[in-house]
Amino acid sequence: MNLIAIILALLTEHFYKPIVQWRNYQWFTQYEQWVYQKLEGYSFREGPVAVILIFGIIVCLVWIIAAALYNLFGLLGFLFATAMLIYCIGPTDLDEDVQAYLADIENDDAEGANHKAENILGYTVSDEPSVVANKVKEAIFIQGNNRMLGVVCWFVLLGPAGALLFRLSEIHSRTCKVENSGYADACKRLFYILSWLPARLSVLGYAIVGNFVDTMSKWQGFSDIWQADNDELVIASGLGALKHDEDEAKDEVDVPGVLDVLALVKRTLVFWLAVLAIFTLTGVLI
């Protein structure tokens, strides 16, 4: 059933673009701030205990609802899980964001391209177009994890509760980058932990569907598999899989390179879906 839910979610993402409008997570930000304020005066507010409490309440609630629906009527449980997965993907379509960025590049609209690049990078840029393009290439690798593979991975492992946990932790990690507090650090650590496995799955996928030898050549050693920073490992391995140098196309916008990176991320997702399909058909996963 997981495989069917994932396929339906991906088809919805591809063919029903208005779904983006339904992905509003402002409710979580308001809930998080409310609970955080209520914990004022407690010593554990600035640490992992508060994170477990704030995120745990929502995740447990989703898990209870999903379990109840499955027990009462399996189809309702399946529909709920599929809806949650659709809600947690994204929040915007990476392919659509990249194509919009490249369209402005083709039209020589540097200002518009920088604005579109911000949707992929997650921060403001004002560099030369060629520099921005190289940053976009790196960001596509990261966003492939954050928007899609990470959600799918935790959906397979923990169901809709896992998908929501990954998405909510990613949202907080993205919105509190400049925040300096024990609670913010604990949230960032949570997202790093949740991103660890999807990042390694991405690296393995890049090596298999890309260039295996050049992917491994980007590692400082075999210990990078479990010790290296998630984003740094994904970027280095992805560029290696495509035989791209970080300084490539220094003086001009590397449009083919951006498309190559996007294609590699898509192929990696397809590869892991194929693996999941094999496991499902052989009875390893349900």
PDB file of C-alpha atoms in Angstrom:
ATOM      1  CA  MET A   1       0.000   0.000   0.000  1.00  0.00           C
ATOM      2  CA  ASN A   2       2.943   2.325   0.647  1.00  0.00           C
ATOM      3  CA  LEU A   3       4.046   2.052  -2.962  1.00  0.00           C
ATOM      4  CA  ILE A   4       0.565   2.850  -4.276  1.00  0.00           C
ATOM      5  CA  ALA A   5       0.291   5.844  -1.934  1.00  0.00           C
ATOM      6  CA  ILE A   6       3.680   7.157  -3.094  1.00  0.00           C
ATOM      7  CA  ILE A   7       2.780   6.750  -6.768  1.00  0.00           C
ATOM      8  CA  LEU A   8      -0.533   8.552  -6.259  1.00  0.00           C
ATOM      9  CA  ALA A   9       1.235  11.344  -4.381  1.00  0.00           C
ATOM     10  CA  LEU A  10       3.824  11.783  -7.140  1.00  0.00           C
ATOM     11  CA  LEU A  11       1.151  11.782  -9.835  1.00  0.00           C
ATOM     12  CA  THR A  12      -0.788  14.413  -7.909  1.00  0.00           C
ATOM     13  CA  GLU A  13       2.354  16.495  -7.528  1.00  0.00           C
ATOM     14  CA  HIS A  14       3.069  16.304 -11.245  1.00  0.00           C
ATOM     15  CA  PHE A  15      -0.382  16.747 -12.743  1.00  0.00           C
ATOM     16  CA  TYR A  16      -2.296  18.839 -10.181  1.00  0.00           C
ATOM     17  CA  LYS A  17      -0.233  22.000  -9.687  1.00  0.00           C
ATOM     18  CA  PRO A  18      -2.816  23.823  -7.501  1.00  0.00           C
ATOM     19  CA  ILE A  19      -2.011  21.306  -4.732  1.00  0.00           C
ATOM     20  CA  VAL A  20       0.783  23.694  -3.704  1.00  0.00           C
ATOM     21  CA  GLN A  21      -1.829  26.149  -2.424  1.00  0.00           C
ATOM     22  CA  TRP A  22      -3.041  23.588   0.131  1.00  0.00           C
ATOM     23  CA  ARG A  23       0.381  23.182   1.710  1.00  0.00           C
ATOM     24  CA  ASN A  24       0.170  25.784   4.422  1.00  0.00           C
ATOM     25  CA  TYR A  25       2.188  25.099   7.569  1.00  0.00           C
ATOM     26  CA  GLN A  26       1.495  28.368   9.355  1.00  0.00           C
ATOM     27  CA  TRP A  27      -0.645  26.449  11.847  1.00  0.00           C
ATOM     28  CA  PHE A  28       2.438  24.602  13.065  1.00  0.00           C
ATOM     29  CA  THR A  29       4.442  27.792  13.499  1.00  0.00           C
ATOM     30  CA  GLN A  30       1.629  29.290  15.593  1.00  0.00           C
ATOM     31  CA  TYR A  31       1.211  26.088  17.613  1.00  0.00           C
ATOM     32  CA  GLU A  32       4.963  25.828  18.175  1.00  0.00           C
ATOM     33  CA  GLN A  33       5.224  29.424  19.379  1.00  0.00           C
ATOM     34  CA  TRP A  34       2.217  28.979  21.674  1.00  0.00           C
ATOM     35  CA  VAL A  35       3.600  25.855  23.350  1.00  0.00           C
ATOM     36  CA  TYR A  36       7.095  27.376  23.546  1.00  0.00           C
ATOM     37  CA  GLN A  37       5.714  30.405  25.372  1.00  0.00           C
ATOM     38  CA  LYS A  38       3.753  28.180  27.732  1.00  0.00           C
ATOM     39  CA  LEU A  39       7.004  26.441  28.679  1.00  0.00           C
ATOM     40  CA  GLU A  40       8.584  29.684  29.847  1.00  0.00           C
ATOM     41  CA  GLY A  41      10.226  29.188  33.207  1.00  0.00           C
ATOM     42  CA  TYR A  42      10.904  25.495  32.688  1.00  0.00           C
ATOM     43  CA  SER A  43      14.562  24.543  32.437  1.00  0.00           C
ATOM     44  CA  PHE A  44      13.968  21.983  29.690  1.00  0.00           C
ATOM     45  CA  ARG A  45      12.491  24.561  27.285  1.00  0.00           C
ATOM     46  CA  GLU A  46      15.867  25.207  25.642  1.00  0.00           C
ATOM     47  CA  GLY A  47      16.714  21.657  24.705  1.00  0.00           C
ATOM     48  CA  PRO A  48      15.658  18.359  23.152  1.00  0.00           C
ATOM     49  CA  VAL A  49      12.925  17.683  25.719  1.00  0.00           C
ATOM     50  CA  ALA A  50      10.917  20.657  24.463  1.00  0.00           C
ATOM     51  CA  VAL A  51      11.451  19.522  20.872  1.00  0.00           C
ATOM     52  CA  ILE A  52      10.212  16.022  21.689  1.00  0.00           C
ATOM     53  CA  LEU A  53       7.191  17.486  23.459  1.00  0.00           C
ATOM     54  CA  ILE A  54       6.227  20.000  20.755  1.00  0.00           C
ATOM     55  CA  PHE A  55       6.808  17.741  17.772  1.00  0.00           C
ATOM     56  CA  GLY A  56       5.739  14.583  19.586  1.00  0.00           C
ATOM     57  CA  ILE A  57       2.214  15.784  20.321  1.00  0.00           C
ATOM     58  CA  ILE A  58       1.473  16.412  16.634  1.00  0.00           C
ATOM     59  CA  VAL A  59       3.195  13.263  15.401  1.00  0.00           C
ATOM     60  CA  CYS A  60       1.463  11.039  17.971  1.00  0.00           C
ATOM     61  CA  LEU A  61      -1.897  12.549  17.087  1.00  0.00           C
ATOM     62  CA  VAL A  62      -1.378  11.758  13.392  1.00  0.00           C
ATOM     63  CA  TRP A  63      -0.209   8.243  14.265  1.00  0.00           C
ATOM     64  CA  ILE A  64      -3.317   7.628  16.400  1.00  0.00           C
ATOM     65  CA  ILE A  65      -5.648   8.903  13.668  1.00  0.00           C
ATOM     66  CA  ALA A  66      -3.943   6.783  11.012  1.00  0.00           C
ATOM     67  CA  ALA A  67      -4.022   3.650  13.190  1.00  0.00           C
ATOM     68  CA  ALA A  68      -7.673   4.191  14.093  1.00  0.00           C
ATOM     69  CA  LEU A  69      -8.701   4.662  10.469  1.00  0.00           C
ATOM     70  CA  TYR A  70      -6.798   1.564   9.375  1.00  0.00           C
ATOM     71  CA  ASN A  71      -8.450  -0.503  12.107  1.00  0.00           C
ATOM     72  CA  LEU A  72     -11.944   0.818  11.424  1.00  0.00           C
ATOM     73  CA  PHE A  73     -11.806   0.774   7.658  1.00  0.00           C
ATOM     74  CA  GLY A  74      -8.578   0.081   5.805  1.00  0.00           C
ATOM     75  CA  LEU A  75      -9.457   2.221   2.775  1.00  0.00           C
ATOM     76  CA  LEU A  76      -9.942   5.301   4.964  1.00  0.00           C
ATOM     77  CA  GLY A  77      -6.550   4.705   6.526  1.00  0.00           C
ATOM     78  CA  PHE A  78      -4.964   4.400   3.093  1.00  0.00           C
ATOM     79  CA  LEU A  79      -6.616   7.601   1.877  1.00  0.00           C
ATOM     80  CA  PHE A  80      -5.524   9.461   5.019  1.00  0.00           C
ATOM     81  CA  ALA A  81      -1.940   8.261   4.599  1.00  0.00           C
ATOM     82  CA  THR A  82      -1.920   9.266   0.929  1.00  0.00           C
ATOM     83  CA  ALA A  83      -3.355  12.689   1.718  1.00  0.00           C
ATOM     84  CA  MET A  84      -0.727  13.248   4.416  1.00  0.00           C
ATOM     85  CA  LEU A  85       2.053  12.262   2.022  1.00  0.00           C
ATOM     86  CA  ILE A  86       0.753  14.660  -0.628  1.00  0.00           C
ATOM     87  CA  TYR A  87       0.583  17.379   2.032  1.00  0.00           C
ATOM     88  CA  CYS A  88       4.162  16.785   3.187  1.00  0.00           C
ATOM     89  CA  ILE A  89       5.872  16.687  -0.222  1.00  0.00           C
ATOM     90  CA  GLY A  90       7.341  19.922  -1.482  1.00  0.00           C
ATOM     91  CA  PRO A  91       6.034  22.361  -0.443  1.00  0.00           C
ATOM     92  CA  THR A  92       6.604  23.453  -4.073  1.00  0.00           C
ATOM     93  CA  ASP A  93       7.511  21.441  -7.179  1.00  0.00           C
ATOM     94  CA  LEU A  94      11.302  21.421  -7.574  1.00  0.00           C
ATOM     95  CA  ASP A  95      11.112  20.733 -11.304  1.00  0.00           C
ATOM     96  CA  GLU A  96       8.744  23.662 -11.796  1.00  0.00           C
ATOM     97  CA  ASP A  97      10.972  25.988  -9.746  1.00  0.00           C
ATOM     98  CA  VAL A  98      14.067  25.023 -11.751  1.00  0.00           C
ATOM     99  CA  GLN A  99      12.298  25.409 -15.103  1.00  0.00           C
ATOM    100  CA  ALA A 100      11.023  28.856 -14.077  1.00  0.00           C
ATOM    101  CA  TYR A 101      14.577  29.858 -13.133  1.00  0.00           C
ATOM    102  CA  LEU A 102      15.987  28.601 -16.444  1.00  0.00           C
ATOM    103  CA  ALA A 103      13.244  30.388 -18.398  1.00  0.00           C
ATOM    104  CA  ASP A 104      14.396  33.723 -16.960  1.00  0.00           C
ATOM    105  CA  ILE A 105      18.001  32.814 -17.763  1.00  0.00           C
ATOM    106  CA  GLU A 106      17.042  32.130 -21.388  1.00  0.00           C
ATOM    107  CA  ASN A 107      15.240  35.500 -21.485  1.00  0.00           C
ATOM    108  CA  ASP A 108      18.322  37.290 -20.057  1.00  0.00           C
ATOM    109  CA  ASP A 109      16.270  38.412 -17.063  1.00  0.00           C
ATOM    110  CA  ALA A 110      18.995  38.328 -14.397  1.00  0.00           C
ATOM    111  CA  GLU A 111      16.843  39.949 -11.722  1.00  0.00           C
ATOM    112  CA  GLY A 112      13.954  37.571 -12.336  1.00  0.00           C
ATOM    113  CA  ALA A 113      16.341  34.599 -12.433  1.00  0.00           C
ATOM    114  CA  ASN A 114      17.814  35.586  -9.064  1.00  0.00           C
ATOM    115  CA  HIS A 115      14.322  35.837  -7.615  1.00  0.00           C
ATOM    116  CA  LYS A 116      13.437  32.393  -8.964  1.00  0.00           C
ATOM    117  CA  ALA A 117      16.739  31.034  -7.667  1.00  0.00           C
ATOM    118  CA  GLU A 118      15.775  32.186  -4.173  1.00  0.00           C
ATOM    119  CA  ASN A 119      12.851  29.746  -4.282  1.00  0.00           C
ATOM    120  CA  ILE A 120      15.377  26.938  -4.719  1.00  0.00           C
ATOM    121  CA  LEU A 121      18.183  28.233  -2.514  1.00  0.00           C
ATOM    122  CA  GLY A 122      16.040  29.450   0.365  1.00  0.00           C
ATOM    123  CA  TYR A 123      17.932  32.708   0.720  1.00  0.00           C
ATOM    124  CA  THR A 124      18.471  35.979  -1.154  1.00  0.00           C
ATOM    125  CA  VAL A 125      21.174  36.167  -3.824  1.00  0.00           C
ATOM    126  CA  SER A 126      22.683  39.061  -5.777  1.00  0.00           C
ATOM    127  CA  ASP A 127      25.733  37.385  -7.327  1.00  0.00           C
ATOM    128  CA  GLU A 128      26.721  37.070 -10.952  1.00  0.00           C
ATOM    129  CA  PRO A 129      24.403  34.764 -12.965  1.00  0.00           C
ATOM    130  CA  SER A 130      27.131  32.129 -13.387  1.00  0.00           C
ATOM    131  CA  VAL A 131      27.774  32.054  -9.637  1.00  0.00           C
ATOM    132  CA  VAL A 132      24.061  31.796  -8.891  1.00  0.00           C
ATOM    133  CA  ALA A 133      23.739  28.919 -11.375  1.00  0.00           C
ATOM    134  CA  ASN A 134      26.447  26.944  -9.558  1.00  0.00           C
ATOM    135  CA  LYS A 135      24.687  27.582  -6.254  1.00  0.00           C
ATOM    136  CA  VAL A 136      21.415  26.410  -7.807  1.00  0.00           C
ATOM    137  CA  LYS A 137      23.075  23.174  -8.947  1.00  0.00           C
ATOM    138  CA  GLU A 138      24.182  22.462  -5.392  1.00  0.00           C
ATOM    139  CA  ALA A 139      20.811  23.443  -3.963  1.00  0.00           C
ATOM    140  CA  ILE A 140      18.951  21.049  -6.270  1.00  0.00           C
ATOM    141  CA  PHE A 141      20.777  18.133  -4.667  1.00  0.00           C
ATOM    142  CA  ILE A 142      19.761  19.333  -1.200  1.00  0.00           C
ATOM    143  CA  GLN A 143      16.197  20.146  -2.196  1.00  0.00           C
ATOM    144  CA  GLY A 144      15.804  16.749  -3.833  1.00  0.00           C
ATOM    145  CA  ASN A 145      16.225  15.332  -0.340  1.00  0.00           C
ATOM    146  CA  ASN A 146      14.263  17.944   1.547  1.00  0.00           C
ATOM    147  CA  ARG A 147      11.269  18.118  -0.770  1.00  0.00           C
ATOM    148  CA  MET A 148      10.893  14.550  -1.901  1.00  0.00           C
ATOM    149  CA  LEU A 149      13.201  11.684  -0.957  1.00  0.00           C
ATOM    150  CA  GLY A 150      13.326  12.495   2.756  1.00  0.00           C
ATOM    151  CA  VAL A 151       9.533  12.614   2.983  1.00  0.00           C
ATOM    152  CA  VAL A 152       9.137   9.371   1.033  1.00  0.00           C
ATOM    153  CA  CYS A 153      11.828   7.645   3.096  1.00  0.00           C
ATOM    154  CA  TRP A 154      10.210   8.445   6.439  1.00  0.00           C
ATOM    155  CA  PHE A 155       6.757   7.683   5.050  1.00  0.00           C
ATOM    156  CA  VAL A 156       7.959   4.170   4.223  1.00  0.00           C
ATOM    157  CA  LEU A 157       9.562   3.771   7.658  1.00  0.00           C
ATOM    158  CA  LEU A 158       6.931   5.384   9.922  1.00  0.00           C
ATOM    159  CA  GLY A 159       3.908   6.053   7.765  1.00  0.00           C
ATOM    160  CA  PRO A 160       2.157   9.447   7.601  1.00  0.00           C
ATOM    161  CA  ALA A 161       3.484  10.365  11.064  1.00  0.00           C
ATOM    162  CA  GLY A 162       7.053   9.940   9.786  1.00  0.00           C
ATOM    163  CA  ALA A 163       6.401  12.045   6.681  1.00  0.00           C
ATOM    164  CA  LEU A 164       4.894  14.840   8.783  1.00  0.00           C
ATOM    165  CA  LEU A 165       7.737  14.704  11.307  1.00  0.00           C
ATOM    166  CA  PHE A 166      10.288  15.156   8.522  1.00  0.00           C
ATOM    167  CA  ARG A 167       8.378  18.020   6.918  1.00  0.00           C
ATOM    168  CA  LEU A 168       7.782  19.922  10.165  1.00  0.00           C
ATOM    169  CA  SER A 169      11.410  19.555  11.242  1.00  0.00           C
ATOM    170  CA  GLU A 170      12.541  20.765   7.804  1.00  0.00           C
ATOM    171  CA  ILE A 171      10.262  23.786   8.030  1.00  0.00           C
ATOM    172  CA  HIS A 172      11.663  24.801  11.396  1.00  0.00           C
ATOM    173  CA  SER A 173      15.240  24.189  10.254  1.00  0.00           C
ATOM    174  CA  ARG A 174      14.625  26.428   7.238  1.00  0.00           C
ATOM    175  CA  THR A 175      12.922  29.252   9.116  1.00  0.00           C
ATOM    176  CA  CYS A 176      15.208  29.450  12.160  1.00  0.00           C
ATOM    177  CA  LYS A 177      18.652  29.430  10.511  1.00  0.00           C
ATOM    178  CA  VAL A 178      19.614  32.719  12.174  1.00  0.00           C
ATOM    179  CA  GLU A 179      17.901  31.967  15.467  1.00  0.00           C
ATOM    180  CA  ASN A 180      20.310  31.403  18.318  1.00  0.00           C
ATOM    181  CA  SER A 181      18.765  29.409  21.148  1.00  0.00           C
ATOM    182  CA  GLY A 182      19.008  25.981  22.681  1.00  0.00           C
ATOM    183  CA  TYR A 183      15.592  25.073  21.313  1.00  0.00           C
ATOM    184  CA  ALA A 184      16.527  26.133  17.770  1.00  0.00           C
ATOM    185  CA  ASP A 185      19.764  24.146  17.961  1.00  0.00           C
ATOM    186  CA  ALA A 186      17.842  21.067  19.118  1.00  0.00           C
ATOM    187  CA  CYS A 187      15.394  21.453  16.207  1.00  0.00           C
ATOM    188  CA  LYS A 188      18.257  21.736  13.738  1.00  0.00           C
ATOM    189  CA  ARG A 189      19.812  18.632  15.257  1.00  0.00           C
ATOM    190  CA  LEU A 190      16.531  16.764  14.862  1.00  0.00           C
ATOM    191  CA  PHE A 191      16.363  17.652  11.173  1.00  0.00           C
ATOM    192  CA  TYR A 192      19.989  16.657  10.700  1.00  0.00           C
ATOM    193  CA  ILE A 193      19.259  13.247  12.220  1.00  0.00           C
ATOM    194  CA  LEU A 194      16.156  12.778  10.067  1.00  0.00           C
ATOM    195  CA  SER A 195      18.087  13.857   6.947  1.00  0.00           C
ATOM    196  CA  TRP A 196      20.986  11.500   7.600  1.00  0.00           C
ATOM    197  CA  LEU A 197      19.434   8.378   6.053  1.00  0.00           C
ATOM    198  CA  PRO A 198      17.833  10.071   2.994  1.00  0.00           C
ATOM    199  CA  ALA A 199      21.149  11.797   2.273  1.00  0.00           C
ATOM    200  CA  ARG A 200      22.965   8.447   2.227  1.00  0.00           C
ATOM    201  CA  LEU A 201      20.259   6.914   0.068  1.00  0.00           C
ATOM    202  CA  SER A 202      20.705   9.814  -2.350  1.00  0.00           C
ATOM    203  CA  VAL A 203      24.465   9.302  -2.467  1.00  0.00           C
ATOM    204  CA  LEU A 204      24.026   5.590  -3.161  1.00  0.00           C
ATOM    205  CA  GLY A 205      21.472   6.406  -5.847  1.00  0.00           C
ATOM    206  CA  TYR A 206      23.803   8.944  -7.477  1.00  0.00           C
ATOM    207  CA  ALA A 207      26.569   6.360  -7.574  1.00  0.00           C
ATOM    208  CA  ILE A 208      24.326   3.729  -9.184  1.00  0.00           C
ATOM    209  CA  VAL A 209      22.481   5.884 -11.737  1.00  0.00           C
ATOM    210  CA  GLY A 210      25.449   8.211 -12.296  1.00  0.00           C
ATOM    211  CA  ASN A 211      29.189   7.590 -12.219  1.00  0.00           C
ATOM    212  CA  PHE A 212      30.106   5.242  -9.372  1.00  0.00           C
ATOM    213  CA  VAL A 213      33.880   5.751  -9.415  1.00  0.00           C
ATOM    214  CA  ASP A 214      33.742   9.546  -9.610  1.00  0.00           C
ATOM    215  CA  THR A 215      31.111   9.638  -6.896  1.00  0.00           C
ATOM    216  CA  MET A 216      33.403   7.790  -4.512  1.00  0.00           C
ATOM    217  CA  SER A 217      36.367   9.933  -5.556  1.00  0.00           C
ATOM    218  CA  LYS A 218      34.666  12.902  -3.878  1.00  0.00           C
ATOM    219  CA  TRP A 219      34.788  11.199  -0.480  1.00  0.00           C
ATOM    220  CA  GLN A 220      37.689  11.901   1.860  1.00  0.00           C
ATOM    221  CA  GLY A 221      37.391   8.330   3.061  1.00  0.00           C
ATOM    222  CA  PHE A 222      34.876   5.563   3.629  1.00  0.00           C
ATOM    223  CA  SER A 223      34.054   7.141   7.011  1.00  0.00           C
ATOM    224  CA  ASP A 224      32.352   9.982   5.098  1.00  0.00           C
ATOM    225  CA  ILE A 225      29.407   7.638   4.604  1.00  0.00           C
ATOM    226  CA  TRP A 226      28.391   8.085   8.233  1.00  0.00           C
ATOM    227  CA  GLN A 227      30.442  11.050   9.467  1.00  0.00           C
ATOM    228  CA  ALA A 228      30.286  13.686   6.720  1.00  0.00           C
ATOM    229  CA  ASP A 229      27.828  16.572   6.824  1.00  0.00           C
ATOM    230  CA  ASN A 230      24.606  15.612   5.037  1.00  0.00           C
ATOM    231  CA  ASP A 231      24.476  18.523   2.595  1.00  0.00           C
ATOM    232  CA  GLU A 232      28.201  18.530   1.854  1.00  0.00           C
ATOM    233  CA  LEU A 233      28.207  14.798   1.147  1.00  0.00           C
ATOM    234  CA  VAL A 234      25.158  15.003  -1.120  1.00  0.00           C
ATOM    235  CA  ILE A 235      26.567  17.927  -3.107  1.00  0.00           C
ATOM    236  CA  ALA A 236      30.054  16.482  -3.522  1.00  0.00           C
ATOM    237  CA  SER A 237      28.742  13.034  -4.448  1.00  0.00           C
ATOM    238  CA  GLY A 238      26.175  14.423  -6.871  1.00  0.00           C
ATOM    239  CA  LEU A 239      28.712  16.581  -8.680  1.00  0.00           C
ATOM    240  CA  GLY A 240      31.041  13.596  -8.809  1.00  0.00           C
ATOM    241  CA  ALA A 241      28.322  11.382 -10.262  1.00  0.00           C
ATOM    242  CA  LEU A 242      27.929  13.877 -13.108  1.00  0.00           C
ATOM    243  CA  LYS A 243      31.666  14.604 -13.401  1.00  0.00           C
ATOM    244  CA  HIS A 244      30.900  18.246 -12.680  1.00  0.00           C
ATOM    245  CA  ASP A 245      33.489  20.516 -11.136  1.00  0.00           C
ATOM    246  CA  GLU A 246      32.295  23.179  -8.685  1.00  0.00           C
ATOM    247  CA  ASP A 247      34.227  25.783 -10.719  1.00  0.00           C
ATOM    248  CA  GLU A 248      32.813  24.587 -14.009  1.00  0.00           C
ATOM    249  CA  ALA A 249      31.221  27.219 -16.272  1.00  0.00           C
ATOM    250  CA  LYS A 250      32.785  29.957 -14.191  1.00  0.00           C
ATOM    251  CA  ASP A 251      32.150  32.778 -16.643  1.00  0.00           C
ATOM    252  CA  GLU A 252      28.814  31.695 -18.060  1.00  0.00           C
ATOM    253  CA  VAL A 253      25.564  30.239 -16.830  1.00  0.00           C
ATOM    254  CA  ASP A 254      25.798  26.448 -16.879  1.00  0.00           C
ATOM    255  CA  VAL A 255      22.256  25.710 -18.067  1.00  0.00           C
ATOM    256  CA  PRO A 256      23.073  22.153 -19.246  1.00  0.00           C
ATOM    257  CA  GLY A 257      24.708  21.505 -15.879  1.00  0.00           C
ATOM    258  CA  VAL A 258      21.579  22.602 -14.005  1.00  0.00           C
ATOM    259  CA  LEU A 259      19.456  20.317 -16.174  1.00  0.00           C
ATOM    260  CA  ASP A 260      21.882  17.445 -15.627  1.00  0.00           C
ATOM    261  CA  VAL A 261      21.632  17.845 -11.850  1.00  0.00           C
ATOM    262  CA  LEU A 262      17.830  17.930 -11.975  1.00  0.00           C
ATOM    263  CA  ALA A 263      17.792  14.830 -14.175  1.00  0.00           C
ATOM    264  CA  LEU A 264      20.119  12.978 -11.787  1.00  0.00           C
ATOM    265  CA  VAL A 265      17.882  13.784  -8.810  1.00  0.00           C
ATOM    266  CA  LYS A 266      14.842  12.516 -10.736  1.00  0.00           C
ATOM    267  CA  ARG A 267      16.610   9.315 -11.791  1.00  0.00           C
ATOM    268  CA  THR A 268      17.658   8.675  -8.217  1.00  0.00           C
ATOM    269  CA  LEU A 269      14.070   8.980  -7.013  1.00  0.00           C
ATOM    270  CA  VAL A 270      12.912   6.620  -9.769  1.00  0.00           C
ATOM    271  CA  PHE A 271      15.651   4.165  -8.806  1.00  0.00           C
ATOM    272  CA  TRP A 272      14.526   4.038  -5.174  1.00  0.00           C
ATOM    273  CA  LEU A 273      10.896   3.698  -6.237  1.00  0.00           C
ATOM    274  CA  ALA A 274      11.929   0.718  -8.340  1.00  0.00           C
ATOM    275  CA  VAL A 275      13.725  -0.785  -5.338  1.00  0.00           C
ATOM    276  CA  LEU A 276      10.622  -0.215  -3.213  1.00  0.00           C
ATOM    277  CA  ALA A 277       8.489  -1.853  -5.900  1.00  0.00           C
ATOM    278  CA  ILE A 278      10.736  -4.923  -5.904  1.00  0.00           C
ATOM    279  CA  PHE A 279      10.601  -5.183  -2.120  1.00  0.00           C
ATOM    280  CA  THR A 280       6.822  -4.752  -2.173  1.00  0.00           C
ATOM    281  CA  LEU A 281       6.269  -7.391  -4.846  1.00  0.00           C
ATOM    282  CA  THR A 282       8.519  -9.863  -3.050  1.00  0.00           C
ATOM    283  CA  GLY A 283       6.711  -9.282   0.239  1.00  0.00           C
ATOM    284  CA  VAL A 284       9.580  -7.551   2.059  1.00  0.00           C
ATOM    285  CA  LEU A 285       7.500  -4.396   2.481  1.00  0.00           C
ATOM    286  CA  ILE A 286       3.760  -3.964   2.518  1.00  0.00           C
TER     287      ILE A 286
END
